[in-house]
Coordinates of C-alpha atoms and ligand atoms in Angstrom, one line a residue:
M1 CA -26.0 25.4 12.9
P2 CA -24.9 27.3 16.0
D3 CA -23.7 25.3 19.0
T4 CA -26.2 26.9 21.4
L5 CA -29.3 26.1 23.3
T6 CA -32.2 28.6 23.4
I7 CA -34.3 28.6 26.5
T8 CA -37.5 30.6 26.9
D9 CA -38.6 31.3 30.5
N10 CA -42.4 31.2 30.3
R11 CA -42.6 33.1 33.7
T12 CA -41.1 36.2 32.1
G13 CA -41.2 35.5 28.4
K14 CA -37.4 36.2 28.3
T15 CA -35.2 34.1 26.0
Y16 CA -31.6 33.0 26.8
E17 CA -29.0 31.6 24.5
L18 CA -26.5 29.2 26.2
P19 CA -23.4 27.9 24.5
I20 CA -23.1 24.1 24.1
E21 CA -19.7 22.5 24.5
H22 CA -19.3 18.7 24.3
D23 CA -23.1 18.3 24.2
T24 CA -23.2 20.0 27.6
I25 CA -24.3 23.4 28.9
R26 CA -22.7 24.9 31.9
A27 CA -24.9 24.9 35.0
M28 CA -23.6 28.3 35.9
D29 CA -25.0 29.7 32.6
L30 CA -28.5 29.0 34.0
R31 CA -28.0 31.4 36.8
Q32 CA -28.8 34.4 34.6
I33 CA -32.4 33.0 34.3
R34 CA -34.3 34.9 37.0
V35 CA -37.7 36.5 37.5
R36 CA -36.5 39.4 39.7
D37 CA -33.1 41.0 39.9
D38 CA -32.5 39.7 43.4
D39 CA -33.5 36.1 42.6
F40 CA -30.7 33.5 43.1
G41 CA -31.2 32.3 39.6
M42 CA -32.0 29.0 38.0
M43 CA -30.4 25.8 39.2
T44 CA -30.8 22.1 38.2
Y45 CA -32.0 19.5 40.6
D46 CA -30.1 16.2 40.2
P47 CA -30.1 13.9 43.2
G48 CA -27.5 11.1 42.7
Y49 CA -26.0 13.1 39.8
M50 CA -28.0 11.2 37.2
N51 CA -27.3 13.7 34.5
T52 CA -24.5 16.0 35.7
A53 CA -21.0 16.0 34.5
S54 CA -18.8 17.0 37.4
T55 CA -15.6 17.0 35.4
K56 CA -13.9 16.7 32.1
S57 CA -11.7 13.6 32.1
T58 CA -9.3 11.7 29.8
V59 CA -8.9 8.6 32.0
T60 CA -11.8 6.2 31.4
Y61 CA -14.5 6.0 28.7
I62 CA -17.7 4.1 29.1
D63 CA -20.5 3.7 26.6
G64 CA -23.1 2.0 28.8
D65 CA -25.6 1.4 26.1
R66 CA -23.1 -0.5 23.9
G67 CA -21.2 -2.1 26.8
I68 CA -17.9 -0.4 26.0
L69 CA -15.2 0.3 28.6
E70 CA -11.8 1.8 27.7
Y71 CA -8.9 3.0 29.8
R72 CA -7.1 5.9 28.1
G73 CA -8.7 4.7 24.9
Y74 CA -7.6 1.1 25.1
P75 CA -10.5 -1.5 25.1
I76 CA -10.7 -3.3 28.4
E77 CA -10.8 -6.7 26.6
Q78 CA -7.3 -6.0 25.0
L79 CA -5.8 -4.8 28.3
A80 CA -7.1 -7.8 30.2
E81 CA -5.8 -10.1 27.5
Q82 CA -2.4 -8.6 26.9
C83 CA -1.2 -6.7 29.9
D84 CA -0.5 -7.3 33.6
F85 CA -1.9 -5.1 36.3
M86 CA 1.2 -2.9 36.7
E87 CA 1.2 -2.0 33.0
V88 CA -2.4 -0.9 33.3
A89 CA -1.7 1.0 36.5
Y90 CA 1.1 2.8 34.7
L91 CA -1.3 3.5 31.8
L92 CA -4.0 5.0 34.2
I93 CA -1.5 7.1 36.1
Y94 CA 0.7 8.4 33.2
G95 CA -1.8 8.2 30.3
E96 CA 0.3 5.9 28.0
L97 CA 1.3 2.2 28.1
P98 CA 4.9 1.8 29.3
T99 CA 7.9 0.5 27.3
Q100 CA 9.6 -2.5 28.9
S101 CA 12.3 -0.2 30.6
K102 CA 9.6 2.2 31.8
L103 CA 7.6 -0.7 33.2
D104 CA 10.7 -2.1 35.0
N105 CA 11.4 1.3 36.6
W106 CA 7.8 1.7 37.5
N107 CA 7.7 -1.8 39.2
E108 CA 10.9 -0.9 41.0
S109 CA 9.6 2.4 42.2
I110 CA 6.5 0.7 43.6
R111 CA 8.5 -2.1 45.3
Q112 CA 10.5 0.4 47.2
H113 CA 7.4 1.3 49.2
T114 CA 5.7 -2.0 49.9
V115 CA 6.6 -2.2 53.6
I116 CA 4.5 -0.4 56.2
H117 CA 5.8 1.2 59.4
E118 CA 5.9 -1.2 62.3
N119 CA 3.6 1.2 64.3
I120 CA 1.0 0.8 61.6
K121 CA 1.3 -3.0 61.9
E122 CA 0.9 -2.7 65.7
Q123 CA -2.1 -0.5 65.2
M124 CA -3.7 -3.1 63.0
A125 CA -3.0 -5.8 65.6
S126 CA -5.1 -3.9 68.0
F127 CA -8.3 -4.4 66.0
R128 CA -10.7 -7.0 67.4
Y129 CA -10.2 -10.5 66.0
D130 CA -13.5 -10.3 64.1
A131 CA -13.1 -6.7 62.8
H132 CA -14.4 -6.4 59.2
P133 CA -11.3 -6.2 56.9
M134 CA -12.8 -3.3 55.0
G135 CA -13.2 -1.3 58.2
M136 CA -9.6 -2.1 59.0
L137 CA -8.4 -1.1 55.6
I138 CA -10.3 2.2 55.6
S139 CA -9.0 3.3 59.0
T140 CA -5.4 2.1 58.4
V141 CA -5.2 4.0 55.2
A142 CA -6.5 7.1 57.0
A143 CA -3.9 6.5 59.7
L144 CA -1.1 6.5 57.1
S145 CA -1.7 10.2 56.7
T146 CA -0.2 10.7 60.2
F147 CA 3.0 9.0 59.0
Y148 CA 3.4 11.2 56.0
P149 CA 2.6 14.7 57.0
L150 CA 4.4 16.1 54.0
A151 CA 1.7 14.5 51.8
K152 CA -0.4 17.6 52.5
G153 CA 1.7 19.4 49.8
V154 CA -0.9 18.3 47.2
R155 CA -0.1 21.2 44.9
R156 CA 3.3 19.8 44.0
H157 CA 3.3 17.2 41.3
E158 CA 6.5 15.5 42.5
N159 CA 5.0 15.1 46.0
R160 CA 1.7 13.8 44.6
M161 CA 3.7 11.2 42.6
L162 CA 5.5 10.0 45.7
Q163 CA 2.3 9.6 47.7
T164 CA 0.7 7.9 44.6
K165 CA 3.5 5.3 44.5
R166 CA 3.4 4.8 48.3
L167 CA -0.4 4.1 48.2
I168 CA -0.3 1.7 45.3
A169 CA 2.5 -0.2 47.1
K170 CA 1.1 -0.2 50.6
V171 CA -2.6 -0.8 50.1
P172 CA -2.0 -4.5 49.1
T173 CA 0.2 -5.0 52.2
I174 CA -2.5 -3.5 54.5
A175 CA -5.1 -5.5 52.7
A176 CA -3.2 -8.8 53.2
F177 CA -2.6 -7.9 56.8
T178 CA -6.3 -7.4 57.4
Y179 CA -6.8 -10.9 56.2
R180 CA -4.0 -12.4 58.3
H181 CA -5.4 -10.5 61.3
S182 CA -8.9 -12.0 60.8
Q183 CA -7.4 -15.4 60.6
G184 CA -5.2 -14.9 63.7
H185 CA -2.1 -15.6 61.5
P186 CA 1.2 -13.7 61.7
Y187 CA 1.6 -11.0 59.1
T188 CA 3.8 -12.0 56.1
Y189 CA 6.0 -9.2 54.9
P190 CA 6.1 -8.2 51.2
S191 CA 8.5 -10.1 48.9
N192 CA 9.9 -7.8 46.4
Q193 CA 11.1 -10.5 44.1
L194 CA 7.6 -11.3 43.2
S195 CA 5.2 -9.5 40.8
Y196 CA 2.5 -7.2 42.3
T197 CA -0.2 -9.9 42.3
A198 CA 2.1 -12.8 43.2
N199 CA 3.4 -10.8 46.1
F200 CA -0.1 -10.1 47.3
L201 CA -1.0 -13.9 47.2
N202 CA 2.2 -14.6 49.0
M203 CA 1.4 -12.1 51.8
M204 CA -2.1 -13.6 52.0
F205 CA -1.3 -17.3 52.0
K206 CA 2.3 -18.1 52.9
M207 CA 2.1 -19.9 56.2
T208 CA 5.5 -21.2 57.3
D209 CA 9.2 -20.6 56.4
N210 CA 8.7 -23.0 53.4
P211 CA 8.5 -21.1 50.1
Y212 CA 5.0 -20.5 48.9
T213 CA 4.6 -20.6 45.1
P214 CA 1.3 -19.1 44.0
D215 CA -0.3 -21.0 41.1
P216 CA 0.4 -19.0 37.9
V217 CA -3.2 -19.4 36.8
L218 CA -4.3 -17.7 40.0
V219 CA -1.7 -15.0 39.6
R220 CA -3.0 -14.3 36.1
A221 CA -6.6 -14.4 37.2
L222 CA -5.8 -11.9 39.9
D223 CA -4.1 -9.6 37.3
I224 CA -7.2 -9.8 35.2
L225 CA -9.5 -9.1 38.1
F226 CA -7.4 -6.2 39.2
I227 CA -7.3 -4.8 35.6
L228 CA -11.1 -4.9 35.4
H229 CA -11.6 -3.2 38.7
A230 CA -8.9 -0.5 38.3
D231 CA -11.1 2.4 37.2
H232 CA -14.6 3.1 36.3
E233 CA -14.8 6.9 35.7
Q234 CA -17.0 9.0 38.0
N235 CA -18.5 6.3 40.2
C236 CA -19.5 6.9 43.8
S237 CA -16.1 6.2 45.4
T238 CA -14.2 8.1 42.8
S239 CA -16.5 11.0 43.2
V240 CA -15.7 10.9 46.9
M241 CA -12.0 10.8 46.2
R242 CA -12.4 13.9 44.1
A243 CA -14.8 15.6 46.6
V244 CA -12.4 15.1 49.5
G245 CA -9.4 15.8 47.4
S246 CA -11.0 19.1 46.2
S247 CA -10.6 20.5 49.7
E248 CA -6.8 19.8 49.3
A249 CA -6.9 17.1 52.0
D250 CA -3.9 14.7 51.8
P251 CA -4.4 11.7 49.5
Y252 CA -4.4 9.2 52.4
S253 CA -7.4 10.9 54.0
A254 CA -9.1 11.2 50.6
L255 CA -8.5 7.6 49.7
A256 CA -9.8 6.4 53.0
A257 CA -13.0 8.3 52.3
A258 CA -13.2 6.8 48.8
A259 CA -12.7 3.3 50.3
A260 CA -15.5 4.0 52.7
A261 CA -17.8 4.8 49.8
L262 CA -16.8 1.6 48.1
Y263 CA -17.7 -0.4 51.2
G264 CA -21.5 0.0 50.7
P265 CA -23.5 -2.9 49.2
L266 CA -24.7 -0.8 46.3
H267 CA -21.1 -0.3 45.2
G268 CA -18.0 -2.4 46.0
G269 CA -19.8 -4.3 48.8
A270 CA -22.0 -5.9 46.1
N271 CA -19.7 -8.8 45.5
E272 CA -20.0 -9.7 49.2
A273 CA -23.8 -9.3 48.9
V274 CA -23.8 -11.6 45.9
L275 CA -22.2 -14.4 47.8
K276 CA -24.6 -14.0 50.7
M277 CA -27.5 -14.1 48.2
L278 CA -26.2 -17.2 46.5
N279 CA -25.8 -19.0 49.9
E280 CA -29.3 -17.9 50.9
I281 CA -30.8 -19.3 47.6
E282 CA -28.9 -22.6 48.5
S283 CA -30.0 -24.6 45.5
V284 CA -30.8 -24.2 41.8
K285 CA -34.4 -25.3 42.4
N286 CA -35.0 -22.3 44.6
V287 CA -34.0 -19.8 41.9
P288 CA -37.4 -19.2 40.4
D289 CA -38.9 -18.5 43.8
Y290 CA -36.1 -16.0 44.6
I291 CA -36.6 -14.2 41.2
K292 CA -40.3 -13.9 42.1
R293 CA -39.4 -12.2 45.4
V294 CA -37.0 -9.9 43.6
K295 CA -39.7 -8.9 41.1
S296 CA -42.2 -8.3 43.9
G297 CA -39.8 -5.7 45.3
E298 CA -38.8 -7.6 48.4
M299 CA -35.1 -7.4 47.6
R300 CA -32.7 -6.7 44.7
L301 CA -30.8 -9.2 42.7
M302 CA -27.3 -8.4 43.8
G303 CA -24.7 -8.2 41.1
F304 CA -27.4 -7.1 38.6
G305 CA -28.0 -3.7 37.2
H306 CA -25.8 -0.7 36.8
R307 CA -26.2 3.1 36.7
V308 CA -24.2 3.3 33.5
Y309 CA -24.4 -0.1 31.8
K310 CA -27.7 -0.7 30.1
N311 CA -26.2 -3.7 28.4
Y312 CA -24.0 -6.6 29.5
D313 CA -21.2 -5.2 31.7
P314 CA -18.1 -6.0 29.5
R315 CA -16.2 -6.8 32.7
A316 CA -18.7 -9.5 33.7
R317 CA -18.1 -11.2 30.4
I318 CA -14.3 -11.4 30.9
I319 CA -14.7 -12.5 34.5
K320 CA -17.0 -15.3 33.5
R321 CA -14.4 -16.7 31.2
C322 CA -11.7 -16.2 33.8
A323 CA -13.8 -18.1 36.4
D324 CA -13.6 -21.3 34.3
E325 CA -9.8 -21.2 34.2
V326 CA -9.7 -20.6 38.0
F327 CA -12.1 -23.4 38.7
D328 CA -9.9 -25.8 36.7
V329 CA -7.2 -25.2 39.3
T330 CA -9.3 -24.8 42.5
G331 CA -12.3 -27.0 41.7
R332 CA -15.7 -25.8 40.7
N333 CA -17.5 -23.4 43.1
P334 CA -20.8 -25.1 43.7
L335 CA -22.5 -21.7 43.9
L336 CA -21.7 -21.2 40.2
D337 CA -24.7 -23.3 39.1
I338 CA -27.0 -21.1 41.1
A339 CA -25.4 -18.0 39.6
L340 CA -25.7 -19.4 36.0
E341 CA -29.4 -20.3 36.6
L342 CA -30.1 -16.8 38.0
E343 CA -28.5 -15.2 35.0
R344 CA -30.3 -17.5 32.6
I345 CA -33.8 -16.8 34.0
A346 CA -33.2 -13.1 34.5
L347 CA -32.0 -12.5 31.0
E348 CA -35.2 -14.1 29.7
D349 CA -37.5 -12.3 32.1
D350 CA -39.5 -9.2 31.1
Y351 CA -38.8 -7.5 34.5
F352 CA -35.0 -7.6 34.0
V353 CA -35.0 -7.2 30.2
G354 CA -37.4 -4.2 30.4
R355 CA -35.3 -2.4 32.9
K356 CA -32.0 -3.4 31.1
L357 CA -30.7 -5.2 34.1
Y358 CA -27.7 -7.3 33.3
P359 CA -25.0 -9.0 35.4
N360 CA -22.4 -6.5 36.5
V361 CA -18.7 -6.9 37.4
D362 CA -19.6 -8.2 40.9
F363 CA -21.8 -11.0 39.8
Y364 CA -19.0 -13.5 39.2
S365 CA -16.0 -11.9 40.8
G366 CA -17.0 -13.2 44.3
L367 CA -17.2 -16.8 43.1
I368 CA -13.5 -16.5 41.9
Y369 CA -12.4 -14.9 45.2
Q370 CA -14.1 -17.6 47.1
A371 CA -12.5 -20.3 45.0
I372 CA -9.1 -18.8 45.7
G373 CA -9.9 -19.2 49.4
L374 CA -11.0 -15.8 50.5
P375 CA -13.8 -15.2 53.0
V376 CA -16.6 -12.9 51.7
T377 CA -15.6 -10.1 54.1
M378 CA -12.4 -9.7 52.0
F379 CA -14.3 -9.1 48.7
P380 CA -14.6 -5.4 49.0
V381 CA -11.0 -5.2 50.0
M382 CA -10.1 -7.0 46.8
F383 CA -12.0 -4.3 44.9
A384 CA -10.2 -1.5 46.8
I385 CA -6.7 -2.7 45.9
P386 CA -6.9 -2.1 42.2
R387 CA -9.3 0.8 42.5
T388 CA -6.7 2.6 44.5
V389 CA -4.9 3.2 41.1
G390 CA -8.1 4.6 39.5
W391 CA -8.8 6.9 42.5
L392 CA -5.2 8.2 42.3
A393 CA -5.3 8.7 38.6
Q394 CA -8.5 10.7 38.9
W395 CA -7.2 12.6 41.9
Q396 CA -4.1 13.6 39.9
E397 CA -6.2 14.7 37.0
M398 CA -8.4 16.8 39.3
M399 CA -5.4 18.5 40.9
E400 CA -4.1 19.6 37.5
D401 CA -7.5 20.7 36.2
E402 CA -7.9 24.5 36.3
D403 CA -11.7 24.2 36.1
Q404 CA -11.9 22.4 39.4
K405 CA -13.0 24.0 42.6
I406 CA -13.8 22.8 46.1
Q407 CA -16.9 20.6 45.7
R408 CA -19.9 22.3 47.1
P409 CA -23.3 21.4 45.7
R410 CA -26.4 23.5 46.1
Q411 CA -29.7 22.5 47.7
I412 CA -33.4 23.4 47.4
Y413 CA -34.3 24.5 50.9
L414 CA -37.9 23.5 51.8
G415 CA -37.7 23.8 55.5
K416 CA -39.2 26.4 57.8
R417 CA -37.9 30.0 57.9
E418 CA -37.4 32.9 60.3
R419 CA -38.8 31.3 63.4
Q420 CA -38.3 32.8 66.9
V421 CA -36.6 30.8 69.6
V422 CA -38.9 30.3 72.6
P423 CA -37.2 29.9 76.0
I424 CA -37.0 26.2 76.9
G425 CA -39.4 26.5 79.8
Q426 CA -42.1 27.9 77.6
R427 CA -41.9 25.4 74.8
R428 CA -44.8 22.9 74.3
Ligands
LIG1 N1 -32.6 -6.2 41.2 C1 -33.9 -5.9 41.0 N2 -34.3 -4.7 40.5 C2 -33.4 -3.8 40.2 C3 -32.0 -4.0 40.4 C4 -31.6 -5.2 40.9 N3 -30.3 -5.5 41.1 N4 -31.3 -2.9 40.1 C5 -32.3 -2.0 39.7 N5 -33.5 -2.5 39.7 C6 -34.8 -1.9 39.3 C7 -35.2 -0.9 40.3 O1 -36.1 -1.4 41.3 C8 -35.9 0.1 39.4 O2 -37.2 -0.5 39.1 P1 -38.5 0.5 39.0 O3 -38.2 1.4 37.8 O4 -39.6 -0.4 38.8 O5 -38.5 1.3 40.3 C9 -35.1 0.1 38.1 O6 -34.5 -1.2 38.1 C10 -34.0 1.2 38.1 O7 -33.2 1.1 39.2 P2 -32.5 2.3 39.9 O8 -32.3 1.9 41.4 O9 -33.2 3.5 39.6 O10 -31.1 2.3 39.2 P3 -29.8 3.0 39.7 O11 -29.0 3.3 38.5 O12 -30.1 4.0 40.7 O13 -29.0 1.8 40.5 C11 -27.5 0.1 41.1 C12 -27.9 1.1 40.0 C13 -26.2 -0.6 40.7 C14 -27.4 0.7 42.5 C15 -28.7 -1.0 41.2 O14 -28.9 -1.6 39.9 C16 -28.5 -2.0 42.3 O15 -28.9 -1.8 43.4 N6 -27.9 -3.2 41.9 C17 -27.6 -4.2 42.9 C18 -26.3 -3.8 43.6 C19 -25.1 -4.1 42.7 O16 -24.9 -5.1 42.1 N7 -24.2 -3.1 42.8 C20 -22.9 -3.2 42.1 C21 -22.8 -2.2 41.0 S1 -21.4 -2.6 39.9 C22 -20.0 -2.4 40.8 C23 -19.7 -1.0 41.1 O17 -19.5 -0.2 40.2 O18 -19.6 -0.7 42.3

């Protein structure tokens, strides 16, 4: 059986045979389909890229119907169970899990870059006291590009690796400073004796000169949350990272753009929206009424549904387990009961079952972040820290991919044509 697709254009009666590779045809092969010689040729129309592969990739595999997520071929459940975040970061960037000595070197090479320039710190201090932490993170990451002008040399692998390490090291520092700023507290500098996640908690919560010892259960929970959020193939923000990167912009500018895409409530801002929703519902007894309003189209059930998963999001299952361990240390988040009731009713309801809407990664993560003591405005920032690794892994892959070009989609133009400009005084 030949690996080809035969298309008949009923406008002309002509038949075309297109090669199929990886169950895909190349969009450019459609361009030969035309009625007249001067036609532009056939295109596909795909708003939101519902069915368009923009790249070949070896980073993350998702089978949305079966609820499978793998990084570089390793199931997310095993990575969350057996690895810490830095091992997974190494895996995403280099493609293989590290040996102990490689992991030690990797940790050391990240630690060398955790401090940010004092001018950046001062720039952060000039934000208003109530600035949204995500807005601060986005603009501060963009500002980093002015400190590293050599980062523009994106064609050199060594240079890309240096900027990759810098970003993985500095994003948690900036993230913690956004929190300290919103609290009006002095910034706590990175402590390089601590692990990546323990250092982050230290920068967030250490208040005085007294040593702050983060609870190991919380450190582990944060490792798990970071692992689950580290990559998710060609999602909205990753596509932005690739789109901006495709113009050969420096990675700080590209990553700031990716973080901006993550900020929206339909993407990484959903965990913030979930907490707002749970607060608005207020009590378990109000859940049925809320579900009714969702079904009538008044609003969406935040933290539910996913473009790719048409089954339970495997990350949500792991987070739900993790939440119980965190609540043993922090005390139970009272909003959990509302979340559990929402999930219970939704999973039995024809509206949600029929549309294959299941809890996604954001449904429970906010409850953990809140139990750890974070305000809701920090939730998207907590998503951006680990996703930085995914964005960079995908950016590196794109920069080495000979198929990639500057991103430039087509449009179907339906506007007016060839009008004559009337002088302003004669216009009606
Ligand atoms: N609540 C109620 N109805 C929903 C929801 C929801 N959360 N999500 C989708 N639907 C309905 C939607 O109204 C539509 O119904 P109908 O066919 O009757 O018009 C149907 O399900 C298909 O929805 P869609 O909007 O075509 O699906 P999509 O793939 O374009 O959207 C989504 C995916 C994640 C944007 C959407 O499910 C959503 O808005 N969810 C809430 C926001 C959220 O939790 N986002 C986090 C995503 S996971 C973290 C991440 O990767 O960033």
